[in-house]
Amino acid sequence: MDDELVIRAQGGDRDAFEQIVNVSFDRSHGVAMRLLRDSQLAEDAVQQAMVNIWRDLPRLRDPARYDAWSYKLLVRACYAEFKRAPRWMPAIEEGSPAEPRSAGGYGAVIDRDQLERGFRRLSMDHRAVIVMHHYLDLPLDEVGRILGIPVGTVKSRLHRALAEMRAAVEADERPAAVAAESTAEPPAGGKEVAR
């Protein structure tokens, strides 16, 4: 973010803050959408984050740290929305410009569905490190500063989150493999041939 714009907004310049919001809204919504997996919750979280940013902006000491600081407020707003939301939410979306649609056929749809279900099983702590590191492409030490946790904890959460997603995808694939085996034709004569 442009430091001069941040400094003007810190001084109460509403036009400068509006420019900041216009520049950062899509990216903020993308982060919230990836964390919350629901467009309405994401919009609510981004709006609350923007209110908090406007309110707390005069206390920001270093305008060059605006992006990391604003992500911290956004993640907090996402946590609050997640706590207020019902435990189960359908994965139906009207279409998000932040999520590219693949033309890979049914296989791509199945892969995306498996990843979505695996991601939804993660805690918000695990979702946050994945989104910050892989979507925002932030280094792990920066993720730790934003989330207020040591870099070792970030590494641990990232490792565990990826392992949990991998396990969820593998668990989803197991019933399909078992079903495929049970529909295979038995050897001639109905008995298994010894080798």
mmCIF file of C-alpha atoms in Angstrom:
data_model
loop_
_atom_site.group_PDB
_atom_site.id
_atom_site.type_symbol
_atom_site.label_atom_id
_atom_site.label_comp_id
_atom_site.label_asym_id
_atom_site.label_seq_id
_atom_site.Cartn_x
_atom_site.Cartn_y
_atom_site.Cartn_z
ATOM 1 C CA MET A 1 0.000 0.000 0.000
ATOM 2 C CA ASP A 2 1.199 3.520 -0.740
ATOM 3 C CA ASP A 3 2.612 4.972 2.511
ATOM 4 C CA GLU A 4 1.476 8.498 1.633
ATOM 5 C CA LEU A 5 -2.102 7.295 1.193
ATOM 6 C CA VAL A 6 -1.972 5.549 4.563
ATOM 7 C CA ILE A 7 -0.577 8.664 6.259
ATOM 8 C CA ARG A 8 -3.362 10.797 4.766
ATOM 9 C CA ALA A 9 -5.987 8.288 5.922
ATOM 10 C CA GLN A 10 -4.435 8.239 9.392
ATOM 11 C CA GLY A 11 -5.016 11.978 9.522
ATOM 12 C CA GLY A 12 -8.729 11.457 8.846
ATOM 13 C CA ASP A 13 -8.747 11.900 5.045
ATOM 14 C CA ARG A 14 -11.834 9.911 3.999
ATOM 15 C CA ASP A 15 -10.949 10.074 0.309
ATOM 16 C CA ALA A 16 -7.567 8.509 1.005
ATOM 17 C CA PHE A 17 -9.212 5.753 3.030
ATOM 18 C CA GLU A 18 -11.737 5.156 0.252
ATOM 19 C CA GLN A 19 -8.828 4.696 -2.156
ATOM 20 C CA ILE A 20 -7.235 2.208 0.242
ATOM 21 C CA VAL A 21 -10.494 0.260 0.442
ATOM 22 C CA ASN A 22 -10.859 0.272 -3.351
ATOM 23 C CA VAL A 23 -7.318 -1.023 -3.804
ATOM 24 C CA SER A 24 -7.493 -3.691 -1.107
ATOM 25 C CA PHE A 25 -11.124 -4.857 -1.140
ATOM 26 C CA ASP A 26 -10.827 -7.633 -3.748
ATOM 27 C CA ARG A 27 -7.750 -9.118 -2.138
ATOM 28 C CA SER A 28 -9.286 -8.870 1.340
ATOM 29 C CA HIS A 29 -12.453 -10.530 0.102
ATOM 30 C CA GLY A 30 -10.361 -13.276 -1.500
ATOM 31 C CA VAL A 31 -8.622 -13.970 1.816
ATOM 32 C CA ALA A 32 -11.916 -13.954 3.740
ATOM 33 C CA MET A 33 -13.563 -16.189 1.150
ATOM 34 C CA ARG A 34 -10.756 -18.708 1.382
ATOM 35 C CA LEU A 35 -10.923 -18.719 5.176
ATOM 36 C CA LEU A 36 -14.691 -18.793 5.599
ATOM 37 C CA ARG A 37 -15.787 -20.601 2.395
ATOM 38 C CA ASP A 38 -19.015 -18.562 2.289
ATOM 39 C CA SER A 39 -19.499 -15.346 0.318
ATOM 40 C CA GLN A 40 -21.924 -13.695 2.773
ATOM 41 C CA LEU A 41 -19.705 -14.407 5.774
ATOM 42 C CA ALA A 42 -16.689 -13.186 3.810
ATOM 43 C CA GLU A 43 -18.422 -9.909 2.927
ATOM 44 C CA ASP A 44 -19.436 -9.392 6.559
ATOM 45 C CA ALA A 45 -15.899 -10.084 7.750
ATOM 46 C CA VAL A 46 -14.361 -7.685 5.217
ATOM 47 C CA GLN A 47 -16.826 -4.936 6.137
ATOM 48 C CA GLN A 48 -16.097 -5.400 9.836
ATOM 49 C CA ALA A 49 -12.359 -5.414 9.145
ATOM 50 C CA MET A 50 -12.630 -2.155 7.179
ATOM 51 C CA VAL A 51 -14.545 -0.534 10.050
ATOM 52 C CA ASN A 52 -11.859 -1.700 12.480
ATOM 53 C CA ILE A 53 -9.086 -0.506 10.169
ATOM 54 C CA TRP A 54 -10.637 2.979 9.910
ATOM 55 C CA ARG A 55 -11.126 3.141 13.674
ATOM 56 C CA ASP A 56 -7.618 1.896 14.569
ATOM 57 C CA LEU A 57 -5.644 3.469 11.703
ATOM 58 C CA PRO A 58 -4.460 6.499 13.706
ATOM 59 C CA ARG A 59 -2.681 4.096 16.092
ATOM 60 C CA LEU A 60 -0.680 2.379 13.320
ATOM 61 C CA ARG A 61 2.935 3.400 14.042
ATOM 62 C CA ASP A 62 4.564 2.392 10.769
ATOM 63 C CA PRO A 63 2.571 3.093 7.579
ATOM 64 C CA ALA A 64 4.904 0.724 5.687
ATOM 65 C CA ARG A 65 3.463 -2.140 7.799
ATOM 66 C CA TYR A 66 -0.130 -1.360 6.734
ATOM 67 C CA ASP A 67 -0.646 -4.554 4.704
ATOM 68 C CA ALA A 68 0.438 -6.951 7.469
ATOM 69 C CA TRP A 69 -1.479 -4.949 10.073
ATOM 70 C CA SER A 70 -4.659 -4.896 7.978
ATOM 71 C CA TYR A 71 -4.410 -8.658 7.348
ATOM 72 C CA LYS A 72 -4.236 -9.180 11.107
ATOM 73 C CA LEU A 73 -7.489 -7.238 11.549
ATOM 74 C CA LEU A 74 -9.070 -9.108 8.651
ATOM 75 C CA VAL A 75 -8.140 -12.509 10.093
ATOM 76 C CA ARG A 76 -9.598 -11.475 13.472
ATOM 77 C CA ALA A 77 -12.834 -10.454 11.765
ATOM 78 C CA CYS A 78 -12.916 -13.810 9.966
ATOM 79 C CA TYR A 79 -12.461 -15.662 13.247
ATOM 80 C CA ALA A 80 -15.369 -13.685 14.739
ATOM 81 C CA GLU A 81 -17.618 -14.480 11.755
ATOM 82 C CA PHE A 82 -16.629 -18.140 11.908
ATOM 83 C CA LYS A 83 -17.624 -18.318 15.582
ATOM 84 C CA ARG A 84 -21.023 -16.732 14.847
ATOM 85 C CA ALA A 85 -21.754 -18.937 11.842
ATOM 86 C CA PRO A 86 -23.621 -22.215 12.093
ATOM 87 C CA ARG A 87 -21.364 -25.268 12.347
ATOM 88 C CA TRP A 88 -22.455 -26.701 9.008
ATOM 89 C CA MET A 89 -22.660 -24.562 5.900
ATOM 90 C CA PRO A 90 -23.385 -25.803 2.387
ATOM 91 C CA ALA A 91 -20.584 -25.354 -0.126
ATOM 92 C CA ILE A 92 -22.858 -23.626 -2.632
ATOM 93 C CA GLU A 93 -21.504 -20.476 -4.220
ATOM 94 C CA GLU A 94 -22.957 -18.210 -6.837
ATOM 95 C CA GLY A 95 -19.534 -17.970 -8.408
ATOM 96 C CA SER A 96 -16.538 -16.154 -7.108
ATOM 97 C CA PRO A 97 -14.179 -14.154 -9.289
ATOM 98 C CA ALA A 98 -11.432 -15.128 -6.844
ATOM 99 C CA GLU A 99 -11.902 -18.824 -7.698
ATOM 100 C CA PRO A 100 -10.975 -19.664 -11.284
ATOM 101 C CA ARG A 101 -13.183 -22.277 -12.938
ATOM 102 C CA SER A 102 -11.366 -25.166 -14.539
ATOM 103 C CA ALA A 103 -12.293 -26.648 -17.899
ATOM 104 C CA GLY A 104 -10.807 -29.990 -16.846
ATOM 105 C CA GLY A 105 -14.075 -31.924 -16.949
ATOM 106 C CA TYR A 106 -15.513 -34.122 -14.247
ATOM 107 C CA GLY A 107 -12.130 -35.061 -12.796
ATOM 108 C CA ALA A 108 -11.403 -31.424 -11.983
ATOM 109 C CA VAL A 109 -14.825 -31.055 -10.337
ATOM 110 C CA ILE A 110 -14.221 -34.141 -8.195
ATOM 111 C CA ASP A 111 -10.725 -32.959 -7.231
ATOM 112 C CA ARG A 112 -12.042 -29.516 -6.287
ATOM 113 C CA ASP A 113 -14.858 -31.052 -4.241
ATOM 114 C CA GLN A 114 -12.420 -33.280 -2.344
ATOM 115 C CA LEU A 115 -10.131 -30.333 -1.584
ATOM 116 C CA GLU A 116 -13.094 -28.205 -0.516
ATOM 117 C CA ARG A 117 -14.344 -30.874 1.897
ATOM 118 C CA GLY A 118 -10.836 -31.365 3.269
ATOM 119 C CA PHE A 119 -10.353 -27.625 3.754
ATOM 120 C CA ARG A 120 -13.711 -27.262 5.530
ATOM 121 C CA ARG A 121 -12.599 -29.881 8.070
ATOM 122 C CA LEU A 122 -9.636 -27.735 9.112
ATOM 123 C CA SER A 123 -9.723 -25.423 12.107
ATOM 124 C CA MET A 124 -9.560 -21.690 11.481
ATOM 125 C CA ASP A 125 -5.983 -21.710 12.823
ATOM 126 C CA HIS A 126 -4.957 -24.191 10.141
ATOM 127 C CA ARG A 127 -6.939 -22.434 7.418
ATOM 128 C CA ALA A 128 -5.289 -19.125 8.292
ATOM 129 C CA VAL A 129 -1.716 -20.380 7.847
ATOM 130 C CA ILE A 130 -2.550 -22.075 4.537
ATOM 131 C CA VAL A 131 -4.275 -18.980 3.141
ATOM 132 C CA MET A 132 -1.614 -16.557 4.363
ATOM 133 C CA HIS A 133 1.283 -18.665 3.115
ATOM 134 C CA HIS A 134 -0.088 -20.151 -0.105
ATOM 135 C CA TYR A 135 -2.676 -17.590 -1.272
ATOM 136 C CA LEU A 136 -0.979 -14.379 -0.126
ATOM 137 C CA ASP A 137 2.463 -15.894 -0.708
ATOM 138 C CA LEU A 138 3.746 -14.531 2.592
ATOM 139 C CA PRO A 139 6.912 -15.955 4.154
ATOM 140 C CA LEU A 140 6.329 -17.997 7.306
ATOM 141 C CA ASP A 141 7.899 -15.402 9.628
ATOM 142 C CA GLU A 142 5.483 -12.766 8.284
ATOM 143 C CA VAL A 143 2.544 -15.154 8.775
ATOM 144 C CA GLY A 144 3.686 -15.562 12.377
ATOM 145 C CA ARG A 145 3.832 -11.795 12.924
ATOM 146 C CA ILE A 146 0.356 -11.307 11.437
ATOM 147 C CA LEU A 147 -1.191 -14.113 13.470
ATOM 148 C CA GLY A 148 0.796 -13.268 16.600
ATOM 149 C CA ILE A 149 2.414 -16.706 16.906
ATOM 150 C CA PRO A 150 6.014 -17.982 16.730
ATOM 151 C CA VAL A 151 7.313 -19.144 13.344
ATOM 152 C CA GLY A 152 7.714 -22.661 14.759
ATOM 153 C CA THR A 153 3.989 -22.732 15.486
ATOM 154 C CA VAL A 154 3.283 -21.528 11.945
ATOM 155 C CA LYS A 155 5.403 -24.355 10.533
ATOM 156 C CA SER A 156 3.689 -26.884 12.781
ATOM 157 C CA ARG A 157 0.191 -25.670 11.842
ATOM 158 C CA LEU A 158 1.030 -25.627 8.152
ATOM 159 C CA HIS A 159 2.449 -29.155 8.308
ATOM 160 C CA ARG A 160 -0.532 -30.458 10.265
ATOM 161 C CA ALA A 161 -3.062 -28.686 8.016
ATOM 162 C CA LEU A 162 -1.565 -30.129 4.855
ATOM 163 C CA ALA A 163 -1.393 -33.592 6.447
ATOM 164 C CA GLU A 164 -5.057 -33.344 7.498
ATOM 165 C CA MET A 165 -6.105 -32.281 4.005
ATOM 166 C CA ARG A 166 -4.079 -35.132 2.490
ATOM 167 C CA ALA A 167 -5.708 -37.599 4.893
ATOM 168 C CA ALA A 168 -9.175 -36.255 4.100
ATOM 169 C CA VAL A 169 -8.608 -36.629 0.357
ATOM 170 C CA GLU A 170 -7.257 -40.152 0.841
ATOM 171 C CA ALA A 171 -10.239 -41.048 3.047
ATOM 172 C CA ASP A 172 -12.602 -39.786 0.343
ATOM 173 C CA GLU A 173 -10.793 -41.942 -2.231
ATOM 174 C CA ARG A 174 -10.948 -45.148 -0.138
ATOM 175 C CA PRO A 175 -14.711 -45.776 -0.512
ATOM 176 C CA ALA A 176 -14.376 -45.354 -4.276
ATOM 177 C CA ALA A 177 -11.528 -47.895 -4.387
ATOM 178 C CA VAL A 178 -13.486 -50.384 -2.252
ATOM 179 C CA ALA A 179 -16.561 -49.939 -4.469
ATOM 180 C CA ALA A 180 -14.466 -50.527 -7.585
ATOM 181 C CA GLU A 181 -13.025 -53.735 -6.116
ATOM 182 C CA SER A 182 -16.456 -55.053 -5.116
ATOM 183 C CA THR A 183 -17.844 -54.573 -8.638
ATOM 184 C CA ALA A 184 -14.939 -56.412 -10.287
ATOM 185 C CA GLU A 185 -15.888 -59.813 -11.716
ATOM 186 C CA PRO A 186 -14.682 -62.855 -9.740
ATOM 187 C CA PRO A 187 -12.328 -65.306 -11.478
ATOM 188 C CA ALA A 188 -13.824 -68.110 -13.604
ATOM 189 C CA GLY A 189 -15.654 -70.710 -11.513
ATOM 190 C CA GLY A 190 -16.319 -68.207 -8.730
ATOM 191 C CA LYS A 191 -13.188 -69.230 -6.775
ATOM 192 C CA GLU A 192 -9.986 -67.366 -6.383
ATOM 193 C CA VAL A 193 -7.056 -68.939 -8.162
ATOM 194 C CA ALA A 194 -4.047 -69.657 -5.908
ATOM 195 C CA ARG A 195 -0.681 -68.445 -7.169
#
